[in-house]
PDB file of C-alpha atoms in Angstrom:
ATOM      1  CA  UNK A 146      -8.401  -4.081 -17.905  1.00  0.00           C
ATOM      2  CA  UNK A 147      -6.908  -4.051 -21.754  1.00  0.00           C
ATOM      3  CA  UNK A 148      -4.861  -5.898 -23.011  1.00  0.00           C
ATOM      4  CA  UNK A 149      -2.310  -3.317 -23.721  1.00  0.00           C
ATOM      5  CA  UNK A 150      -2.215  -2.895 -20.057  1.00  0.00           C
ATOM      6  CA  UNK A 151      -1.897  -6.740 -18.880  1.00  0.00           C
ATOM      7  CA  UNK A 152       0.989  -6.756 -21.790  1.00  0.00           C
ATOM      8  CA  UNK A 153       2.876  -4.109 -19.671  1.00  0.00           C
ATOM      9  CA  UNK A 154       2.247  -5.423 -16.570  1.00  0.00           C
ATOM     10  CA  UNK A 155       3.627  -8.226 -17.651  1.00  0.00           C
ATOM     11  CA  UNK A 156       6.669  -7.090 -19.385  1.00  0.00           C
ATOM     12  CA  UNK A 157       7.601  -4.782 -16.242  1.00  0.00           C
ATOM     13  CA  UNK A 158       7.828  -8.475 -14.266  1.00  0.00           C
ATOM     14  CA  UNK A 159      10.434  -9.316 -16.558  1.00  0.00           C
ATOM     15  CA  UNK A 160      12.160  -6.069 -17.099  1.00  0.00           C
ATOM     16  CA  UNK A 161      15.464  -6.402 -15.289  1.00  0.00           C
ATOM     17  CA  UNK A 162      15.685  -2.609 -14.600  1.00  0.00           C
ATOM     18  CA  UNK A 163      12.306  -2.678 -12.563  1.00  0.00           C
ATOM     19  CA  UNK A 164      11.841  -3.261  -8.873  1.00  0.00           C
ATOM     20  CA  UNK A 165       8.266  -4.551  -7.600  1.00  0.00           C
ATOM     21  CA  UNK A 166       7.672  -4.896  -4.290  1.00  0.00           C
ATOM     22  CA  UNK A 167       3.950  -5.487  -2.562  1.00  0.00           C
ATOM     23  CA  UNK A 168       3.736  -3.304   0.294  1.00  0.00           C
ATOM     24  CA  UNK A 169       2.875  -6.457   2.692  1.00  0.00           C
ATOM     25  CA  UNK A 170       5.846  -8.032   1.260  1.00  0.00           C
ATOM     26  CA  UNK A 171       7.958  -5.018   2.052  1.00  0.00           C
ATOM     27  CA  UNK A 172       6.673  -4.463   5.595  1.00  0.00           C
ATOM     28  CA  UNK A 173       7.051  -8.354   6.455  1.00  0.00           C
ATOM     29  CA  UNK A 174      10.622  -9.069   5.074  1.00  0.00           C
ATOM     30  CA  UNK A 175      11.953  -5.813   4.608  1.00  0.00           C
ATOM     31  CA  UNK A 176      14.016  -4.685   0.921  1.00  0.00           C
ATOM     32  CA  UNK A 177      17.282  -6.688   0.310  1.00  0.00           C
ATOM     33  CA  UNK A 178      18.904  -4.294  -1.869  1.00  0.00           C
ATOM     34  CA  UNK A 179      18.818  -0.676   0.880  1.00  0.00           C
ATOM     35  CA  UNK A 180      22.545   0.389   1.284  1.00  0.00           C
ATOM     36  CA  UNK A 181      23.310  -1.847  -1.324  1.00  0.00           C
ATOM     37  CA  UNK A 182      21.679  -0.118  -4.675  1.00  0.00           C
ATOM     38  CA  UNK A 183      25.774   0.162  -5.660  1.00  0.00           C
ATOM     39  CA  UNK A 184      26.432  -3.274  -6.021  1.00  0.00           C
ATOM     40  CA  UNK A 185      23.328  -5.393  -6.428  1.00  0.00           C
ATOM     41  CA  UNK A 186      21.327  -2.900  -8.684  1.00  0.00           C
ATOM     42  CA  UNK A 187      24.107  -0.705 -10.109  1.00  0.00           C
ATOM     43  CA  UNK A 188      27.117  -2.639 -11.541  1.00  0.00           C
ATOM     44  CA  UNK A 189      29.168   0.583 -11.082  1.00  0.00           C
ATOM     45  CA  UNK A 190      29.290   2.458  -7.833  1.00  0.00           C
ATOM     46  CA  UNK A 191      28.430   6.073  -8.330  1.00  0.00           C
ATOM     47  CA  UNK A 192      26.386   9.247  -6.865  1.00  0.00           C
ATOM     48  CA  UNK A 193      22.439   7.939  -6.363  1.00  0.00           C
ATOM     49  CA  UNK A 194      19.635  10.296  -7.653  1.00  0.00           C
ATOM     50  CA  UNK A 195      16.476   9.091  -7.315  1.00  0.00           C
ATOM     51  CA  UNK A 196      13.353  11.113  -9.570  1.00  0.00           C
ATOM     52  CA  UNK A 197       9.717  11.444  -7.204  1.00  0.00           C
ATOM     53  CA  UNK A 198       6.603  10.686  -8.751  1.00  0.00           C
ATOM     54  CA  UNK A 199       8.567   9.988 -12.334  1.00  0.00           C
ATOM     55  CA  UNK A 200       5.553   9.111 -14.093  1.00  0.00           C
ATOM     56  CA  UNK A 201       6.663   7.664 -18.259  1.00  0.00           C
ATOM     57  CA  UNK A 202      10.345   7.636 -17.020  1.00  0.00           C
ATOM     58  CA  UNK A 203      11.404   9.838 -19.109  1.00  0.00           C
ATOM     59  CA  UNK A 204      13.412  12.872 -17.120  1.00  0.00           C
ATOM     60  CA  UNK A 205      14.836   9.519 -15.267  1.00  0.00           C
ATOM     61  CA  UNK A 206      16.167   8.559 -18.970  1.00  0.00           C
ATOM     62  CA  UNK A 207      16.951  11.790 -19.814  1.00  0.00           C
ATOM     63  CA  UNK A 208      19.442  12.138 -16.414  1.00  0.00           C
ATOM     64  CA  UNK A 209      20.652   8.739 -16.803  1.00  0.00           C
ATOM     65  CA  UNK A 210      21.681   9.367 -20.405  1.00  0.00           C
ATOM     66  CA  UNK A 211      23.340  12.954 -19.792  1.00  0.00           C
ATOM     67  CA  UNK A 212      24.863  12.529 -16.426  1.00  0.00           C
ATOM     68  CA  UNK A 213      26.575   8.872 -17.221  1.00  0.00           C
ATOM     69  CA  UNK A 214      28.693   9.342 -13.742  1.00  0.00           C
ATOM     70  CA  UNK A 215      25.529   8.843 -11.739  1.00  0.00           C
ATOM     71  CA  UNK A 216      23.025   6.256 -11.124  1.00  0.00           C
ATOM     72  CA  UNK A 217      19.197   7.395 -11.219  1.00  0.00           C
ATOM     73  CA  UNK A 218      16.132   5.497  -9.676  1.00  0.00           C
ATOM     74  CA  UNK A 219      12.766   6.397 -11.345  1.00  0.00           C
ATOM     75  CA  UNK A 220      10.252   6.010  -8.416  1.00  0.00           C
ATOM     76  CA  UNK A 221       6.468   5.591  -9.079  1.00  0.00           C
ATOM     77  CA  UNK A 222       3.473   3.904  -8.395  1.00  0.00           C
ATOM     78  CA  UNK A 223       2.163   3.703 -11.400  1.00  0.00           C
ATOM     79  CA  UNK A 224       3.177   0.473 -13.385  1.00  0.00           C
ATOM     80  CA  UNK A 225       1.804   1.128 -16.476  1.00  0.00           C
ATOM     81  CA  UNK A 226       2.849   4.677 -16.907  1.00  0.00           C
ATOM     82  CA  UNK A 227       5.822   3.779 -15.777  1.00  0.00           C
ATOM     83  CA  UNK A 228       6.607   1.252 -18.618  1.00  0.00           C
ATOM     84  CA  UNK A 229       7.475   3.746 -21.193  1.00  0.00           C
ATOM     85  CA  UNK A 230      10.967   4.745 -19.437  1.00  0.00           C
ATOM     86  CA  UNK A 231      11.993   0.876 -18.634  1.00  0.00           C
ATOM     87  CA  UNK A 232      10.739  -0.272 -21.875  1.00  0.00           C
ATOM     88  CA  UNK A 233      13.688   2.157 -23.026  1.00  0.00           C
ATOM     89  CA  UNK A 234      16.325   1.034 -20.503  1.00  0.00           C
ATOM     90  CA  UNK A 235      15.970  -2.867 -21.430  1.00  0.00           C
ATOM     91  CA  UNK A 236      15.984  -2.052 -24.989  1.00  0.00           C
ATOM     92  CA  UNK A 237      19.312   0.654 -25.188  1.00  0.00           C
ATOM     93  CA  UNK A 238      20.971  -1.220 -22.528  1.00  0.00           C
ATOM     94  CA  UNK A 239      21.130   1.795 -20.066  1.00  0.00           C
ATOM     95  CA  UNK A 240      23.656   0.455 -16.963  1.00  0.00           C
ATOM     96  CA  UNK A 241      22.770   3.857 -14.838  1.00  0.00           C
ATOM     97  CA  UNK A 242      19.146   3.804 -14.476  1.00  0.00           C
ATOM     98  CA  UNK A 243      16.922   1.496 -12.974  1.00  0.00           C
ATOM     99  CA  UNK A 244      12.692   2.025 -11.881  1.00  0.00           C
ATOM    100  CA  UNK A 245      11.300   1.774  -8.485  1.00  0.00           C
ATOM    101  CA  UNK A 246       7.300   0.586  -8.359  1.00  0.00           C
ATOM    102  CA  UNK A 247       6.285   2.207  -4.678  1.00  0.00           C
ATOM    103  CA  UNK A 248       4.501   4.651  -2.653  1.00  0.00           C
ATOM    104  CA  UNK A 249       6.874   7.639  -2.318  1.00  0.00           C
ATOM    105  CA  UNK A 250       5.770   7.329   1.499  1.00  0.00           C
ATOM    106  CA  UNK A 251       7.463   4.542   1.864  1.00  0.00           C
ATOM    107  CA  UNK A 252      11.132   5.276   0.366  1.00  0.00           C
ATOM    108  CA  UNK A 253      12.702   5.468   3.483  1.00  0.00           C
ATOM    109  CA  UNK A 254      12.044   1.453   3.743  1.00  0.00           C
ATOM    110  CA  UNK A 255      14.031   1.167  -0.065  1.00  0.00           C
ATOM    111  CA  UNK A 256      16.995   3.539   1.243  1.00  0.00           C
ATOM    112  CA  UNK A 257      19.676   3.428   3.773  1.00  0.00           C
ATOM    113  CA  UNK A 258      20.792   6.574   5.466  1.00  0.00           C
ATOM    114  CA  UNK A 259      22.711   8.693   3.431  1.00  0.00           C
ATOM    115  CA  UNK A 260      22.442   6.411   0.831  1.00  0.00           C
ATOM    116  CA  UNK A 261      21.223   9.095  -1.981  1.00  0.00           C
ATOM    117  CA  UNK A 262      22.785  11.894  -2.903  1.00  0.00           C
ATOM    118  CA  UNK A 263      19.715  13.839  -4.471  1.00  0.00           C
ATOM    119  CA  UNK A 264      16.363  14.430  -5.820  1.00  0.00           C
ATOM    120  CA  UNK A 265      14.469  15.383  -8.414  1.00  0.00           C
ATOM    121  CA  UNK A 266      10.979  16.687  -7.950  1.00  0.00           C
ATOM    122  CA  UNK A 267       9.583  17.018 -11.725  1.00  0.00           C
ATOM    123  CA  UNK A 268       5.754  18.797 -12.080  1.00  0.00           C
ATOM    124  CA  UNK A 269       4.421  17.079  -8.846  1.00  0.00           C
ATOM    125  CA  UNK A 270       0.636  17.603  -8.285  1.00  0.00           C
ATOM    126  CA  UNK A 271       0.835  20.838  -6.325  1.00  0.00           C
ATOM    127  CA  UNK A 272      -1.744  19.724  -3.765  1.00  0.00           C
ATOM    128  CA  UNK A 273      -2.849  23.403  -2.803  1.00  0.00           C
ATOM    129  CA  UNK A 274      -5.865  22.319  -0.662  1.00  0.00           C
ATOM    130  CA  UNK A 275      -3.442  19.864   1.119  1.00  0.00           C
ATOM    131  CA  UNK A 276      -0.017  20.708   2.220  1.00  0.00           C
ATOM    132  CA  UNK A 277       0.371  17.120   3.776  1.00  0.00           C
ATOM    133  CA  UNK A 278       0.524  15.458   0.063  1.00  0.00           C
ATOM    134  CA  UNK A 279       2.840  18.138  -1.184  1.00  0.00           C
ATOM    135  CA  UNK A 280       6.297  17.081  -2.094  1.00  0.00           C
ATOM    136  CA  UNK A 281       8.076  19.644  -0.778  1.00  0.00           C
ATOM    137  CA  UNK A 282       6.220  19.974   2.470  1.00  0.00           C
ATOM    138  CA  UNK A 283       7.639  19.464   6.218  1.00  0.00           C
ATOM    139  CA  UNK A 284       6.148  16.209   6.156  1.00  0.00           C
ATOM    140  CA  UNK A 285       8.373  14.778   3.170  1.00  0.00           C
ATOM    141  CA  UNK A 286      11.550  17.064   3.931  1.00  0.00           C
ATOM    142  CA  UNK A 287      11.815  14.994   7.088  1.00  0.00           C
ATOM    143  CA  UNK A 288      11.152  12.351   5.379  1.00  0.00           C
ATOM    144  CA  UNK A 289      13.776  12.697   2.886  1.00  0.00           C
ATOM    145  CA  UNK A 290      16.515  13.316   5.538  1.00  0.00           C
ATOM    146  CA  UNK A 291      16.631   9.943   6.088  1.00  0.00           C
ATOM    147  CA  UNK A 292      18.175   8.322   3.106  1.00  0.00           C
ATOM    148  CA  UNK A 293      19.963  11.965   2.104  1.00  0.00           C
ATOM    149  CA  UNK A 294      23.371  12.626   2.224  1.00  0.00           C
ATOM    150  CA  UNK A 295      24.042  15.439   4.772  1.00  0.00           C
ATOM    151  CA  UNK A 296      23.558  18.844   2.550  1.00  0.00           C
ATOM    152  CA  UNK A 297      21.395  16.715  -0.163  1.00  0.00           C
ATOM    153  CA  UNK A 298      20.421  18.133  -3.271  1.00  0.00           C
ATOM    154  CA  UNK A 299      16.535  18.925  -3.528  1.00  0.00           C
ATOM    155  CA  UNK A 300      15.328  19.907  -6.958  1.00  0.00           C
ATOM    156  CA  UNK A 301      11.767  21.186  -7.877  1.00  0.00           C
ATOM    157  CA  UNK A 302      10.952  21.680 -11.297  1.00  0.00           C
ATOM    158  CA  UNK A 303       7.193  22.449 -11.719  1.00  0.00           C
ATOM    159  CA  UNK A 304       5.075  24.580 -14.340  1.00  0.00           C
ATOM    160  CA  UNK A 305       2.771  25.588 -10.692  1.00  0.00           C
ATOM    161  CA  UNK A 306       3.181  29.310  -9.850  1.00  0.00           C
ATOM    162  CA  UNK A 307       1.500  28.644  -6.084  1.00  0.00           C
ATOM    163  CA  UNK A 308       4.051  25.746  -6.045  1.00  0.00           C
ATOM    164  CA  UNK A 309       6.864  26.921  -6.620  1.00  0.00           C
ATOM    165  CA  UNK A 310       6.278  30.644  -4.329  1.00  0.00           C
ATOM    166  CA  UNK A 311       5.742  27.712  -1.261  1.00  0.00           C
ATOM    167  CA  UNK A 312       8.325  25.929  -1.719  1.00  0.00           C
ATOM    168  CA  UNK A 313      10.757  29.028  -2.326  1.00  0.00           C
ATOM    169  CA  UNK A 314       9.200  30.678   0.804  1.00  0.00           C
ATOM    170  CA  UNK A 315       9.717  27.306   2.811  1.00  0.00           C
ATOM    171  CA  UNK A 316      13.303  27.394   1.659  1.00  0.00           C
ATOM    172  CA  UNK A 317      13.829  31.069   2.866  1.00  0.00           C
ATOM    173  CA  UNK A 318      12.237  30.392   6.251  1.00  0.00           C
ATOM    174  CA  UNK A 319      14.250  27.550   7.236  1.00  0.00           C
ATOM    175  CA  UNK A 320      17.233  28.986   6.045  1.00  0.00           C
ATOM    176  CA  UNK A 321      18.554  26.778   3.482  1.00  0.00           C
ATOM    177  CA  UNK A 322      20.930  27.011   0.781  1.00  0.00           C
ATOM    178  CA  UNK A 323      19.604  27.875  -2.008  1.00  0.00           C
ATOM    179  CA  UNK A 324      21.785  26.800  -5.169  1.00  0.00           C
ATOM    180  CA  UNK A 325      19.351  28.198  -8.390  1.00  0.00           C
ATOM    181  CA  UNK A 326      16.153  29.730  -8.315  1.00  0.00           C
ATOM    182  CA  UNK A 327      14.057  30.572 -11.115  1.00  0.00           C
ATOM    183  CA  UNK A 328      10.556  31.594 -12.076  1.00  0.00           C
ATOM    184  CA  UNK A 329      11.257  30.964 -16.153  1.00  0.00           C
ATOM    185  CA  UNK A 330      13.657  28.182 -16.617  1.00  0.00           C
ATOM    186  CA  UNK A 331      13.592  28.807 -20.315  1.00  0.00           C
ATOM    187  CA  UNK A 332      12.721  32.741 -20.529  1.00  0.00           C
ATOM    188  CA  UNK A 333      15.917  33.946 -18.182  1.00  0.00           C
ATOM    189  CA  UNK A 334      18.181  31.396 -20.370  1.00  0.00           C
ATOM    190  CA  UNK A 335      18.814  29.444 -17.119  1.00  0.00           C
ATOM    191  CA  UNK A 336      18.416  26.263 -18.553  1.00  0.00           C
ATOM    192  CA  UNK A 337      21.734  23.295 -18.887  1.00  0.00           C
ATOM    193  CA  UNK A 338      21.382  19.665 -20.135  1.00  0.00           C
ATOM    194  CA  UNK A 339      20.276  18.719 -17.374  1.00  0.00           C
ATOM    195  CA  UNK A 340      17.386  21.237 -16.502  1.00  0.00           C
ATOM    196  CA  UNK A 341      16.408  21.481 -20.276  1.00  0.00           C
ATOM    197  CA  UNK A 342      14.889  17.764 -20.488  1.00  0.00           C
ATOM    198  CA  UNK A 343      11.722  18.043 -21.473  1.00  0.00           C
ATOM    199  CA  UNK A 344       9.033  15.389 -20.368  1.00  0.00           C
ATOM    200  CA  UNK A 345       5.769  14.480 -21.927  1.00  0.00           C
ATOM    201  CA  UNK A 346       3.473  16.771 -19.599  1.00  0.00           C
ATOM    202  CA  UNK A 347       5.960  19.393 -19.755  1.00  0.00           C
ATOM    203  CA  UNK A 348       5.905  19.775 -23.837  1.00  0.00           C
ATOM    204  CA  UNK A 349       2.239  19.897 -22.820  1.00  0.00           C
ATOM    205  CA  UNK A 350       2.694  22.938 -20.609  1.00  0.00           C
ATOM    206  CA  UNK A 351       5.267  24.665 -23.099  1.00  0.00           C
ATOM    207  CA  UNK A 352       2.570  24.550 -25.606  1.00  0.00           C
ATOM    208  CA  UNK A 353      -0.055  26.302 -23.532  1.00  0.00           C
ATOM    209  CA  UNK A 354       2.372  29.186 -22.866  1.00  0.00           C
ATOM    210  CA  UNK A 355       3.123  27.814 -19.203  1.00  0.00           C
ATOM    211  CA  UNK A 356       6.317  29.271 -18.135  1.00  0.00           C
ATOM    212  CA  UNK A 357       8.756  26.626 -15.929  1.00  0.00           C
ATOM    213  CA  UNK A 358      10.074  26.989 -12.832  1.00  0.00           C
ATOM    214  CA  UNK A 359      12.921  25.674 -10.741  1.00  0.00           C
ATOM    215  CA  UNK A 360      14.458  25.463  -7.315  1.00  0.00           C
ATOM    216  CA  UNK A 361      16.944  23.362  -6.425  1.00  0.00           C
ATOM    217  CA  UNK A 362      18.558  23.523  -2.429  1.00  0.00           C
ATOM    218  CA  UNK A 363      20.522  21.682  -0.196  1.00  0.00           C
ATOM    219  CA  UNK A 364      18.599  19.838   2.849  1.00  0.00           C
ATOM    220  CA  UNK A 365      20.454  19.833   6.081  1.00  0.00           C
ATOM    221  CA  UNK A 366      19.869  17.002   8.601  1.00  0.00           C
ATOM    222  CA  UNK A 367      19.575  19.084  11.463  1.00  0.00           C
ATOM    223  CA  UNK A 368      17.091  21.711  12.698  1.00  0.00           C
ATOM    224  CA  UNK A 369      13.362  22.318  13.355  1.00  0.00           C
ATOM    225  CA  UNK A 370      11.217  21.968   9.841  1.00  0.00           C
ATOM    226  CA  UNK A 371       8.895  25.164   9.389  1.00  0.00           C
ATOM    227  CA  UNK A 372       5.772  25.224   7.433  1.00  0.00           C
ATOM    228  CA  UNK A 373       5.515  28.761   5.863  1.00  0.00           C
ATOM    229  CA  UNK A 374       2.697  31.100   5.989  1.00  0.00           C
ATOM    230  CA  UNK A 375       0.861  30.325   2.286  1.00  0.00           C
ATOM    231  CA  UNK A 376      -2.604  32.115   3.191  1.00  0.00           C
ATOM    232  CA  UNK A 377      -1.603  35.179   0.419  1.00  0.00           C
ATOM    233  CA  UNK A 378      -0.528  32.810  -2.342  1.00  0.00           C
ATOM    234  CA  UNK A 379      -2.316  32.942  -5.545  1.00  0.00           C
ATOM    235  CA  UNK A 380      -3.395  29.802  -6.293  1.00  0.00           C
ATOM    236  CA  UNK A 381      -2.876  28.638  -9.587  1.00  0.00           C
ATOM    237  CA  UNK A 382      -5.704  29.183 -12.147  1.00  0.00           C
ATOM    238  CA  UNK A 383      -5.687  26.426 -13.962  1.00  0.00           C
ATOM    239  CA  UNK A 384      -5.986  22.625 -13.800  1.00  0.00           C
ATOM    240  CA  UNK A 385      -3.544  20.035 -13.728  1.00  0.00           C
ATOM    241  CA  UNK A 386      -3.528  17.794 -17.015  1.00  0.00           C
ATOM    242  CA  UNK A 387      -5.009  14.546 -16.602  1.00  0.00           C
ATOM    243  CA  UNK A 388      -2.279  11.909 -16.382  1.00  0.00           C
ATOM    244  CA  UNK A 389      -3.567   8.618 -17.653  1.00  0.00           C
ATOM    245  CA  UNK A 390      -2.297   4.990 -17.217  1.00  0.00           C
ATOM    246  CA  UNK A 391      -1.014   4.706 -20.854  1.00  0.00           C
TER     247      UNK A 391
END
């Protein structure tokens, strides 16, 4: 391992905004802080978004910095990349964000019921050989209930055509409310503040003429979860960019 690495491991055990937590140390005591992320991690009460998979941390940033009435959670399980985004918070002094180092399978153990008002999704891999590891499958909508508000903001933002037409046809079949929709965030002039921060990977995309989607819908507690039919969608023909440790 490097020693640019080892110095961010380290610095993430001292960074104030981060939360570590061994999965045997979460499955034997539990985590202190669920129902109580207003209060012991948040000085100021307020709305809780938490950002999937947020990789360098910086949509998380982004959020925290535009939307200062909210309080964002960064969740990851990837230390080093994640380093980038906490690295800012310590240094700016950023009260509304803080990082979560865990499996994303596992949030319902860091979250009390009802505890977060929404999600952000932001260019997940779009597992198209296996719906089980997709973010915005059955599997993870039922998962998500669990800590969501009732009617719980879900939003995808992904540069993945197959993606995106699953997770739009998922919405339509279980009859949810959809709140925006959009095939080219940028293009149809759909983008606000919020929606327009741009991320490492997704300058990336920009630049090789990917257009950006979004979907954002509310998740009711109740009701049956349907997988939709995805046999005729075009898978996407391209690959992901590699996302390195850095």
């Amino acid at each position: 391992m490097g020693k640019n690495k080892l110095k961010k491991f380290a610095d993430m055990e001292r960074f104030g905004c981060v939360l570590q937590y061994p999965r045997e140390e979460l499955l034997r005591l539990g985590f202190q802080h669920a129902g109580k992320w207003n209060g012991d991690v948040f000085a100021s009460p307020a709305p809780l978004t938490l950002e999937l998979g947020c990789g360098r941390g910086e949509y998380t940033v982004g959020l925290a910095k535009s939307e200062r009435g909210r309080n964002f959670v960064g969740i990851d399980i990837k230390g080093a990349r994640m380093w980038t985004g906490a690295k800012e918070v310590e240094e700016n002094g950023i009260p509304n964000a803080a990082f979560l180092r865990c499996e994303i399978e596992n949030i319902d153990r860091f979250f009390a019921p009802a505890e977060v008002d929404s999600l952000w999704i932001t260019f997940p891999d779009p597992q198209m050989k296996k719906s089980r590891k997709r973010l915005t499958s059955t599997r993870f909508l039922a998962l998500y209930r669990r800590i969501l508000r009732p009617g719980g903001i879900v939003n995808l933002k992904t540069d993945s055509p197959f993606l995106f037409e699953y997770t739009r046809r998922l919405v339509e079949l279980n009859g949810f409310e959809t709140l925006r929709c959009t095939d080219d965030l940028y293009g149809a002039g759909e983008a606000d503040p919020v929606s327009s921060i741009k991320t490492y990977y997704e300058q990336q995309w920009l630049a090789r003429g990917k257009k950006i989607k979004l979907i954002s819908f509310r998740l009711p507690q109740e009701g049956e979860l349907l997988e939709p039919c995805e046999d005729d969608i075009e898978r996407d023909d391209y690959r992901a960019m590699p996302r390195p440790n850095f």
